[in-house]
Coordinates of N, CA and C in Angstrom, one line a residue:
X1059 N -32.8 -49.8 31.8 CA -32.3 -51.0 31.7 C -31.1 -51.2 32.7
X1060 N -30.2 -50.3 32.8 CA -29.1 -50.2 33.9 C -29.5 -50.4 35.2
X1061 N -30.6 -49.4 35.6 CA -31.1 -49.6 36.8 C -31.6 -50.9 37.2
X1062 N -32.4 -51.5 36.2 CA -33.2 -52.7 36.6 C -32.0 -53.9 36.8
X1063 N -30.9 -53.8 36.0 CA -29.9 -54.7 36.2 C -29.3 -54.5 37.6
X1064 N -29.1 -53.2 38.1 CA -28.7 -53.0 39.4 C -29.4 -53.6 40.4
X1065 N -30.8 -53.3 40.1 CA -31.8 -53.7 41.3 C -31.8 -55.4 41.3
X1066 N -31.6 -56.2 40.0 CA -31.4 -57.5 40.2 C -30.4 -58.0 40.9
X1067 N -29.3 -57.3 40.7 CA -27.9 -57.7 41.4 C -28.1 -57.5 43.0
X1068 N -28.6 -56.5 43.3 CA -28.9 -56.3 44.8 C -29.9 -57.3 45.2
X1069 N -31.0 -57.8 44.5 CA -31.9 -58.6 45.1 C -31.1 -60.2 45.2
X1070 N -30.4 -60.3 44.2 CA -29.6 -61.7 44.3 C -28.7 -61.5 45.6
X1071 N -27.9 -60.5 45.7 CA -27.2 -60.3 46.7 C -27.9 -60.4 48.3
X1072 N -29.0 -59.8 48.3 CA -29.8 -60.0 49.7 C -30.3 -61.4 49.8
X1073 N -30.6 -62.2 48.6 CA -31.0 -63.5 48.8 C -30.1 -64.4 49.3
X1074 N -28.8 -64.2 48.8 CA -27.6 -64.9 49.3 C -27.3 -64.7 50.8
X1075 N -27.4 -63.4 51.2 CA -27.0 -63.1 52.6 C -28.2 -63.9 53.6
X1076 N -29.4 -64.0 53.0 CA -30.4 -64.3 54.0 C -30.6 -65.9 53.9
X1077 N -29.9 -66.6 53.0 CA -30.1 -67.9 52.7 C -29.6 -68.7 53.9
X1078 N -30.5 -69.6 54.2 CA -30.2 -70.6 55.5 C -30.2 -71.9 55.0
X1079 N -29.2 -72.9 55.7 CA -29.1 -74.3 55.5 C -30.6 -74.8 55.4
X1080 N -30.7 -75.8 54.5 CA -32.1 -76.5 54.6 C -32.0 -77.9 55.5
X1081 N -33.0 -78.2 56.1 CA -32.9 -79.1 57.0 C -32.8 -78.8 58.3
X1082 N -33.0 -79.9 59.4 CA -32.8 -79.5 60.7 C -31.4 -79.7 61.3
X1083 N -30.5 -78.7 61.1 CA -29.3 -78.9 61.5 C -29.0 -78.4 63.0
X1084 N -28.5 -79.2 63.9 CA -28.4 -78.7 65.3 C -27.1 -78.1 65.5
X1085 N -27.2 -77.2 66.5 CA -25.8 -76.6 67.1 C -25.1 -77.7 67.8
X1086 N -23.7 -77.6 67.9 CA -22.9 -78.6 68.7 C -23.4 -78.4 70.1
X1087 N -23.2 -79.5 70.9 CA -23.7 -79.7 72.1 C -22.3 -80.0 73.0
X1088 N -21.9 -78.9 73.9 CA -20.7 -79.0 74.7 C -20.7 -80.0 75.6
X1089 N -19.5 -80.6 75.9 CA -19.1 -81.7 76.8 C -19.5 -81.2 78.3
X1090 N -19.4 -80.0 78.6 CA -19.6 -79.6 79.9 C -19.7 -78.1 80.0
X1091 N -20.1 -77.4 81.1 CA -20.2 -76.0 81.2 C -18.7 -75.4 81.4
X1092 N -18.4 -74.3 81.1 CA -17.2 -73.8 81.1 C -16.6 -73.8 82.4
X1093 N -17.5 -73.6 83.4 CA -17.1 -73.5 84.8 C -16.7 -75.0 85.6
X1094 N -17.1 -76.0 84.8 CA -17.0 -77.3 85.4 C -15.8 -78.0 84.8
X1095 N -15.2 -77.3 83.7 CA -14.1 -78.1 83.2 C -12.7 -78.0 83.9
X1096 N -12.1 -79.0 83.6 CA -10.6 -79.2 84.1 C -9.8 -78.5 83.4
X1097 N -8.9 -77.4 83.9 CA -8.4 -76.5 83.2 C -6.8 -76.6 83.3
X1098 N -6.1 -76.4 82.4 CA -4.5 -76.3 82.5 C -4.2 -75.1 81.7
X1099 N -3.4 -74.5 82.1 CA -3.0 -73.1 81.5 C -1.6 -73.3 80.8
X1100 N -1.5 -72.7 79.4 CA -0.4 -72.6 78.8 C 0.2 -71.3 78.4
X1101 N 1.3 -71.1 78.4 CA 1.8 -69.7 78.2 C 3.1 -69.6 77.3
X1102 N 3.3 -68.6 76.5 CA 4.5 -68.4 75.6 C 5.7 -68.4 76.3
X1103 N 5.8 -68.1 77.7 CA 6.9 -68.0 78.4 C 6.7 -69.0 79.7
X1104 N 5.9 -70.0 79.3 CA 5.8 -71.0 80.4 C 7.0 -71.9 80.5
X1105 N 6.9 -72.7 81.6 CA 8.1 -73.7 81.7 C 7.7 -75.1 81.5
X1106 N 8.5 -76.0 81.2 CA 8.0 -77.5 81.1 C 7.6 -78.2 82.4
X1107 N 8.3 -77.9 83.4 CA 8.0 -78.5 84.8 C 6.8 -77.9 85.4
X1108 N 6.2 -76.9 84.8 CA 5.2 -75.9 85.5 C 4.1 -76.8 86.0
X1109 N 3.3 -76.3 86.9 CA 2.0 -76.8 87.5 C 0.8 -76.6 86.5
X1110 N 0.8 -75.7 85.7 CA -0.3 -75.5 84.8 C -1.3 -74.7 85.3
X1111 N -0.9 -73.8 86.3 CA -1.9 -72.7 86.8 C -1.5 -71.6 85.9
X1112 N -2.4 -70.7 86.2 CA -2.3 -69.2 85.6 C -0.9 -68.5 86.0
X1113 N -0.7 -68.8 87.2 CA 0.6 -68.2 87.8 C 1.8 -69.1 87.2
X1114 N 1.6 -70.2 87.1 CA 2.7 -71.1 86.7 C 2.5 -72.0 85.4
X1115 N 2.2 -71.4 84.2 CA 1.7 -72.1 83.1 C 2.9 -73.1 82.4
X1116 N 2.3 -74.0 81.9 CA 3.4 -75.0 81.1 C 3.6 -74.2 79.8
X1117 N 4.8 -74.8 79.2 CA 5.4 -74.2 77.7 C 4.6 -74.7 76.6
X1118 N 4.0 -76.0 76.8 CA 3.9 -76.8 75.4 C 2.7 -77.7 75.7
X1119 N 2.3 -78.4 74.7 CA 1.2 -79.1 74.6 C 1.4 -80.6 75.3
X1120 N 2.6 -81.2 75.3 CA 3.0 -82.5 76.0 C 2.6 -82.2 77.4
X1121 N 3.3 -81.3 78.1 CA 3.3 -81.2 79.6 C 1.8 -80.8 79.9
X1122 N 1.2 -80.2 79.0 CA -0.2 -79.7 79.3 C -1.4 -81.0 79.5
X1123 N -1.1 -82.0 78.6 CA -1.9 -83.1 78.6 C -1.5 -83.9 79.7
X1124 N -0.1 -84.0 80.2 CA 0.2 -84.6 81.4 C -0.4 -84.1 82.5
X1125 N -0.4 -82.8 82.7 CA -1.3 -82.2 83.9 C -2.8 -82.7 83.8
X1126 N -3.4 -82.5 82.7 CA -4.8 -82.8 82.5 C -5.1 -84.3 83.0
X1127 N -4.1 -85.2 82.5 CA -4.1 -86.7 83.1 C -4.0 -86.7 84.5
X1128 N -3.2 -86.1 85.2 CA -2.8 -85.9 86.7 C -4.2 -85.5 87.3
X1129 N -4.7 -84.4 86.8 CA -6.0 -83.9 87.5 C -7.2 -84.6 87.3
X1130 N -7.2 -85.6 86.5 CA -8.5 -86.2 86.2 C -8.4 -87.9 86.7
X1131 N -7.5 -88.3 87.5 CA -7.2 -89.5 87.9 C -8.3 -90.2 88.6
X1132 N -9.2 -89.5 89.3 CA -10.4 -89.9 90.0 C -11.7 -89.9 89.3
X1133 N -11.6 -89.3 87.9 CA -12.8 -89.3 87.2 C -13.0 -90.5 86.3
X1134 N -14.3 -90.7 85.8 CA -14.6 -91.7 84.9 C -15.5 -91.0 83.7
X1135 N -15.8 -91.9 82.5 CA -16.7 -91.4 81.8 C -16.0 -90.0 81.1
X1136 N -17.0 -89.3 80.4 CA -16.6 -88.0 79.6 C -16.0 -86.9 80.6
X1137 N -15.0 -86.3 80.5 CA -14.5 -85.3 81.2 C -14.2 -84.2 80.4
X1138 N -14.8 -82.9 80.7 CA -14.6 -81.7 79.7 C -13.3 -81.1 80.5
X1139 N -12.4 -80.7 79.6 CA -11.3 -80.2 79.9 C -11.0 -78.9 79.0
X1140 N -10.2 -78.0 79.5 CA -9.8 -76.9 78.7 C -8.3 -76.6 78.6
X1141 N -7.6 -76.4 77.8 CA -6.2 -75.8 77.6 C -6.7 -74.3 77.4
X1142 N -6.3 -73.5 78.3 CA -6.3 -72.0 78.3 C -5.0 -71.5 77.9
X1143 N -5.0 -70.7 76.7 CA -3.9 -70.2 76.1 C -3.6 -68.6 76.7
X1144 N -2.7 -68.5 77.2 CA -2.6 -67.0 77.6 C -2.0 -66.0 76.5
X1145 N -2.2 -64.8 76.5 CA -1.7 -64.2 75.5 C -0.3 -64.2 75.0
X1146 N -0.2 -64.0 73.6 CA 1.2 -64.0 73.1 C 1.3 -64.9 72.1
X1147 N 2.5 -64.6 71.4 CA 2.9 -65.5 70.2 C 3.8 -66.8 70.6
X1148 N 3.1 -67.9 70.3 CA 3.9 -69.0 70.6 C 4.6 -69.6 69.5
X1149 N 5.9 -69.6 69.6 CA 6.6 -70.4 68.5 C 6.9 -71.8 68.8
X1150 N 5.8 -72.6 68.2 CA 5.7 -73.8 68.6 C 6.9 -74.8 68.3
X1151 N 7.2 -75.7 69.3 CA 8.2 -76.8 69.1 C 7.4 -78.1 68.8
X1152 N 6.2 -78.1 69.1 CA 5.4 -79.4 68.5 C 4.0 -79.0 68.3
X1153 N 3.3 -79.7 67.4 CA 1.8 -79.6 67.1 C 1.1 -80.2 68.4
X1154 N -0.3 -79.9 68.5 CA -1.1 -80.8 69.3 C -1.7 -81.9 68.6
X1155 N -1.8 -82.9 68.8 CA -2.4 -84.2 68.2 C -2.9 -85.1 69.3
X1156 N -4.1 -85.1 69.4 CA -4.7 -85.8 70.4 C -5.0 -87.4 70.1
X1157 N -3.9 -88.1 70.1 CA -4.1 -89.6 69.7 C -4.9 -90.2 70.7
X1158 N -5.2 -91.7 70.6 CA -6.2 -92.4 71.3 C -5.6 -92.6 72.8
X1159 N -4.3 -92.4 73.1 CA -4.0 -92.5 74.5 C -4.0 -91.1 75.2
X1160 N -4.3 -90.1 74.6 CA -4.6 -88.7 75.1 C -6.0 -88.5 75.1
X1161 N -6.8 -89.3 74.6 CA -8.3 -89.1 74.6 C -9.0 -90.1 75.5
X1162 N -8.7 -91.3 75.2 CA -9.3 -92.5 76.1 C -8.2 -92.9 77.1
X1163 N -8.2 -92.6 78.6 CA -7.1 -92.9 79.5 C -7.9 -93.8 80.4
X1164 N -7.0 -94.9 80.9 CA -7.5 -95.8 81.8 C -6.7 -95.3 83.1
X1165 N -7.5 -95.4 84.2 CA -6.7 -95.2 85.6 C -7.4 -96.0 86.6
X1166 N -6.9 -95.7 87.8 CA -7.5 -96.5 88.9 C -9.1 -96.3 89.0
X1167 N -9.6 -95.3 88.6 CA -11.1 -95.3 88.8 C -12.0 -95.8 87.4
X1168 N -11.1 -96.3 86.6 CA -11.7 -96.8 85.4 C -11.3 -95.9 84.0
X1169 N -12.0 -96.0 83.1 CA -11.6 -95.2 81.9 C -12.3 -94.0 81.7
X1170 N -11.5 -92.9 81.4 CA -12.2 -91.6 81.0 C -11.8 -91.1 79.8
X1171 N -12.8 -90.4 79.4 CA -12.5 -89.7 77.9 C -12.3 -88.2 78.0
X1172 N -11.1 -87.8 77.7 CA -10.7 -86.4 78.0 C -11.2 -85.7 76.6
X1173 N -12.3 -84.7 76.7 CA -12.9 -83.7 75.9 C -12.1 -82.5 75.9
X1174 N -11.0 -82.3 75.1 CA -10.2 -81.0 75.4 C -10.5 -79.9 74.3
X1175 N -11.1 -78.8 74.9 CA -11.2 -77.5 74.4 C -9.9 -76.6 74.3
X1176 N -9.8 -75.8 73.4 CA -8.7 -74.7 73.4 C -9.3 -73.3 73.5
X1177 N -9.1 -72.6 74.6 CA -9.5 -71.2 74.5 C -8.4 -70.1 74.9
X1178 N -8.2 -69.0 73.8 CA -7.2 -68.3 73.8 C -7.8 -67.1 74.8
X1179 N -6.8 -66.4 75.4 CA -7.1 -65.4 76.3 C -6.4 -64.1 75.6
X1180 N -7.2 -63.2 75.0 CA -6.3 -62.0 74.5 C -6.1 -62.4 72.9
X1181 N -4.9 -61.9 72.6 CA -4.3 -62.1 71.3 C -3.5 -63.3 71.5
X1182 N -3.8 -64.5 70.8 CA -3.0 -65.8 70.8 C -2.9 -66.1 69.3
X1183 N -1.5 -66.1 69.2 CA -0.8 -66.7 67.8 C -0.1 -68.1 67.8
X1184 N -0.5 -69.1 67.2 CA 0.3 -70.2 67.4 C 1.0 -70.3 65.9
X1185 N 2.4 -70.0 66.0 CA 3.2 -69.9 64.9 C 4.0 -71.2 64.7
X1186 N 3.6 -71.9 63.6 CA 4.0 -73.3 63.4 C 5.3 -73.3 62.2
X1187 N 5.9 -72.2 62.2 CA 7.0 -72.1 61.1 C 8.2 -72.7 61.4
X1188 N 8.3 -73.2 62.7 CA 9.6 -73.8 63.3 C 9.5 -75.3 63.2
X1189 N 8.3 -75.8 63.0 CA 8.1 -77.2 63.1 C 7.6 -77.8 61.6
X1190 N 7.7 -79.2 61.6 CA 7.0 -80.1 60.5 C 5.8 -80.8 61.1
X1191 N 4.8 -80.4 60.8 CA 3.4 -80.9 61.1 C 3.3 -82.4 60.5
X1192 N 3.0 -83.5 61.2 CA 3.0 -84.9 60.6 C 2.1 -84.8 59.4
X1193 N 2.2 -85.5 58.3 CA 1.2 -85.7 57.3 C -0.1 -85.9 57.7
X1194 N -1.2 -85.3 57.2 CA -2.5 -85.6 57.2 C -3.0 -85.0 58.7
X1195 N -2.2 -84.1 59.4 CA -2.5 -83.5 60.8 C -2.6 -82.0 60.7
X1196 N -3.1 -81.5 61.7 CA -3.1 -80.1 61.7 C -2.2 -79.8 63.0
X1197 N -1.9 -78.3 63.0 CA -1.3 -77.7 64.2 C -1.9 -78.1 65.3
X1198 N -3.4 -78.0 65.2 CA -4.2 -78.6 66.3 C -5.1 -79.5 65.9
X1199 N -4.9 -80.7 66.2 CA -5.8 -81.9 65.9 C -6.5 -82.6 67.0
X1200 N -7.6 -82.0 67.6 CA -8.3 -82.7 68.7 C -9.2 -83.8 68.2
X1201 N -9.5 -84.7 69.2 CA -10.3 -85.7 69.1 C -11.6 -85.5 70.0
X1202 N -12.5 -86.5 70.0 CA -13.5 -86.4 71.0 C -14.8 -85.6 70.5
X1203 N -15.6 -85.2 71.5 CA -16.8 -84.6 71.2 C -17.2 -83.6 72.3
X1204 N -17.9 -82.6 71.5 CA -18.5 -81.5 72.6 C -17.3 -80.6 73.0
X1205 N -16.5 -80.4 72.2 CA -15.4 -79.3 72.4 C -15.5 -78.0 71.6
X1206 N -14.7 -77.1 71.9 CA -14.6 -75.9 71.3 C -13.2 -75.4 71.0
X1207 N -13.1 -74.5 70.2 CA -11.8 -74.0 69.8 C -11.8 -72.5 69.5
X1208 N -11.6 -71.6 70.5 CA -12.0 -70.1 70.5 C -10.8 -69.2 70.8
X1209 N -10.6 -68.0 69.9 CA -10.0 -66.9 70.1 C -8.5 -67.2 69.8
X1210 N -8.2 -67.9 68.8 CA -6.8 -68.3 68.4 C -6.4 -68.0 67.0
X1211 N -5.2 -67.8 66.7 CA -4.8 -67.4 65.2 C -3.7 -68.6 65.1
X1212 N -3.5 -69.3 63.8 CA -2.7 -70.2 63.6 C -2.1 -69.9 62.4
X1213 N -0.9 -69.8 62.2 CA -0.1 -69.5 61.1 C 1.1 -70.5 60.8
X1214 N 1.2 -70.6 59.4 CA 2.6 -71.2 58.8 C 2.5 -72.6 59.1
X1215 N 1.5 -73.3 58.9 CA 1.5 -74.9 58.9 C 1.9 -75.4 57.7
X1216 N 2.8 -76.5 57.8 CA 3.3 -77.5 56.7 C 2.3 -78.4 56.3
X1217 N 1.2 -78.5 57.0 CA 0.0 -79.1 56.6 C -1.2 -78.6 56.9
X1218 N -2.3 -78.9 57.7 CA -3.5 -78.4 58.0 C -3.3 -77.2 59.2
X1219 N -4.2 -76.3 59.2 CA -4.3 -75.4 60.2 C -4.9 -76.3 61.5
X1220 N -6.3 -76.8 61.2 CA -6.8 -77.5 62.2 C -7.5 -78.8 61.5
X1221 N -7.2 -79.9 62.0 CA -8.0 -80.9 61.8 C -8.7 -81.5 62.7
X1222 N -10.0 -81.8 62.6 CA -11.0 -82.3 63.6 C -11.0 -83.8 63.6
X1223 N -10.3 -84.3 64.5 CA -10.2 -85.7 64.4 C -9.0 -86.4 63.7
X1224 N -8.7 -87.6 64.0 CA -7.6 -88.2 63.4 C -8.1 -89.2 62.3
X1225 N -7.2 -90.1 61.6 CA -7.7 -90.9 60.6 C -8.6 -92.1 61.3
X1226 N -8.4 -92.2 62.5 CA -9.0 -93.4 63.3 C -10.1 -92.9 64.1
X1227 N -10.0 -91.8 64.5 CA -11.0 -91.2 65.5 C -11.6 -89.8 65.0
X1228 N -13.1 -89.7 65.2 CA -13.8 -88.7 64.7 C -13.7 -87.6 65.8
X1229 N -13.9 -86.4 65.4 CA -14.0 -85.2 66.6 C -15.6 -84.6 66.0
X1230 N -16.5 -84.8 66.9 CA -17.9 -84.5 66.7 C -18.4 -83.2 67.5
X1231 N -19.4 -82.6 67.2 CA -20.0 -81.5 68.2 C -18.8 -80.6 68.5
X1232 N -18.4 -79.8 67.6 CA -17.4 -78.9 67.6 C -17.8 -77.6 67.3
X1233 N -17.2 -76.5 68.0 CA -17.6 -75.2 68.1 C -16.3 -74.5 67.6
X1234 N -16.2 -73.7 66.7 CA -15.0 -73.1 66.5 C -15.5 -71.3 66.4
X1235 N -14.8 -70.6 67.2 CA -15.2 -69.2 67.6 C -14.1 -68.4 67.5
X1236 N -14.2 -67.3 66.5 CA -13.0 -66.3 66.4 C -11.7 -67.2 66.2
X1237 N -11.7 -68.0 65.1 CA -10.3 -68.6 64.9 C -10.0 -68.1 63.6
X1238 N -8.6 -67.9 63.5 CA -8.1 -67.4 62.1 C -7.1 -68.4 61.6
X1239 N -7.0 -68.8 60.7 CA -5.8 -69.7 60.1 C -5.1 -69.0 58.7
X1240 N -3.9 -68.9 58.8 CA -3.5 -68.2 57.7 C -2.2 -68.8 57.3
X1241 N -2.0 -69.0 55.9 CA -0.7 -69.7 55.2 C -0.5 -71.0 55.9
X1242 N -1.3 -72.0 55.2 CA -1.1 -73.4 55.4 C -0.9 -74.2 54.0
X1243 N -0.2 -75.2 53.9 CA 0.2 -76.0 52.8 C -0.9 -76.7 52.4
X1244 N -1.7 -76.9 53.1 CA -3.0 -77.9 52.8 C -4.2 -77.0 53.4
X1245 N -5.3 -77.6 53.8 CA -6.6 -77.2 54.3 C -6.5 -76.3 55.2
X1246 N -6.9 -75.2 55.5 CA -7.0 -74.3 56.7 C -7.6 -75.0 57.8
X1247 N -8.9 -75.4 57.7 CA -9.6 -76.2 58.7 C -10.2 -77.6 57.8
X1248 N -9.9 -78.8 58.5 CA -10.5 -80.1 57.7 C -11.5 -80.4 58.8
X1249 N -12.8 -80.4 58.4 CA -14.0 -80.6 59.1 C -14.4 -82.0 59.2
X1250 N -14.1 -82.6 58.0 CA -14.8 -84.2 58.0 C -15.2 -84.6 56.6
X1251 N -15.9 -85.4 56.1 CA -16.4 -85.7 55.0 C -17.9 -85.3 54.7
X1252 N -18.2 -85.5 53.6 CA -19.5 -85.0 53.2 C -20.6 -85.9 53.6
X1253 N -20.1 -87.1 54.0 CA -21.3 -88.1 54.3 C -21.4 -88.0 55.8
X1254 N -20.8 -87.0 56.6 CA -20.9 -87.0 57.8 C -22.4 -86.8 58.5
X1255 N -22.7 -87.6 59.4 CA -24.1 -87.3 60.0 C -24.4 -86.1 60.7
X1256 N -25.6 -85.7 61.0 CA -25.8 -84.3 61.7 C -25.3 -84.4 62.9
X1257 N -25.2 -85.6 63.7 CA -24.4 -85.7 65.0 C -23.1 -85.2 65.1
X1258 N -22.4 -85.2 63.9 CA -21.1 -84.5 63.7 C -20.9 -83.1 63.6
X1259 N -22.0 -82.4 63.8 CA -22.2 -81.0 63.7 C -20.9 -80.2 64.2
X1260 N -20.5 -79.5 63.3 CA -19.4 -78.3 63.5 C -20.0 -77.0 63.2
X1261 N -20.0 -76.0 64.1 CA -20.3 -74.6 63.8 C -19.0 -73.6 63.8
X1262 N -18.9 -72.9 62.7 CA -17.9 -71.9 62.6 C -18.4 -70.6 62.9
X1263 N -18.1 -69.9 63.8 CA -18.6 -68.4 64.0 C -17.5 -67.4 64.2
X1264 N -17.6 -66.5 63.2 CA -16.6 -65.4 63.1 C -15.2 -65.9 62.8
X1265 N -15.0 -67.0 61.9 CA -13.8 -67.7 61.4 C -13.2 -67.0 60.3
X1266 N -12.1 -67.0 60.0 CA -11.4 -66.4 58.8 C -10.3 -67.3 58.5
X1267 N -10.2 -67.7 57.0 CA -9.1 -68.6 56.5 C -8.6 -67.9 55.3
X1268 N -7.2 -67.7 55.3 CA -6.6 -67.1 54.2 C -5.3 -67.8 53.7
X1269 N -5.1 -67.8 52.6 CA -3.7 -68.3 52.0 C -3.4 -69.6 52.1
X1270 N -4.6 -70.5 52.1 CA -4.6 -71.9 52.0 C -4.4 -72.5 50.6
X1271 N -3.9 -73.8 50.5 CA -3.5 -74.2 49.2 C -4.4 -75.1 48.6
X1272 N -5.4 -75.7 49.4 CA -6.5 -76.6 49.0 C -7.7 -76.3 49.5
X1273 N -8.7 -76.5 48.9 CA -10.2 -76.4 49.4 C -11.0 -77.4 48.7
X1274 N -11.4 -78.5 49.2 CA -12.1 -79.6 48.5 C -13.5 -79.7 49.1
X1275 N -14.4 -79.8 48.2 CA -15.9 -80.1 48.7 C -16.2 -81.1 47.7
X1276 N -16.9 -82.2 48.3 CA -17.3 -83.2 47.6 C -16.4 -83.9 46.6
X1277 N -15.0 -83.9 47.0 CA -13.9 -84.5 46.2 C -13.5 -83.8 45.2
X1278 N -13.9 -82.5 44.7 CA -13.4 -81.7 43.8 C -12.7 -80.5 44.4
X1279 N -11.5 -80.0 43.7 CA -10.9 -78.8 44.2 C -11.6 -77.6 44.1

């Protein structure tokens, strides 16, 4: 009898591991190839007036967005961009919240939509213990579509770790790869709502969430 119970437990375990989501769920579609993206570099020892190159990285998100806007003035339509985070521990002075004016930008060539990805190089930790994240937002709150957040660790958020989109603007077709969120007051990663259409696909690959305060599915904790 004991051997039979062990076999049943093993069988159930194997069934869970092999289970696949039902329906035709697409993988996220990126806004552009990595090589085609407009890139600005951010570094833990960067400076505020920097050019945003690898050799002269900016120190925080506000000047990083200013550099992206400067480098895309001749573009229109959807523009794939990346903030490359150089290795180190960032003791943040501000969160990254991509409001409407940082996503839909109007310039001499017309309106452009900045689809901003975050890619960490090496060991990157965003430490939010020294700031207060605005209610309902994450340490990283991107908008837009076809973006990725890769190879970063977020710790000590007074709100969310990552929120995909804001209350008025969705973030769709998002790929999160090797993202770790540890110690948040609310959700580690807020993806959206249960009624999201398949076009809102979010893929989490190799992600880890620990020490979060809330986890809601379908409205229940």
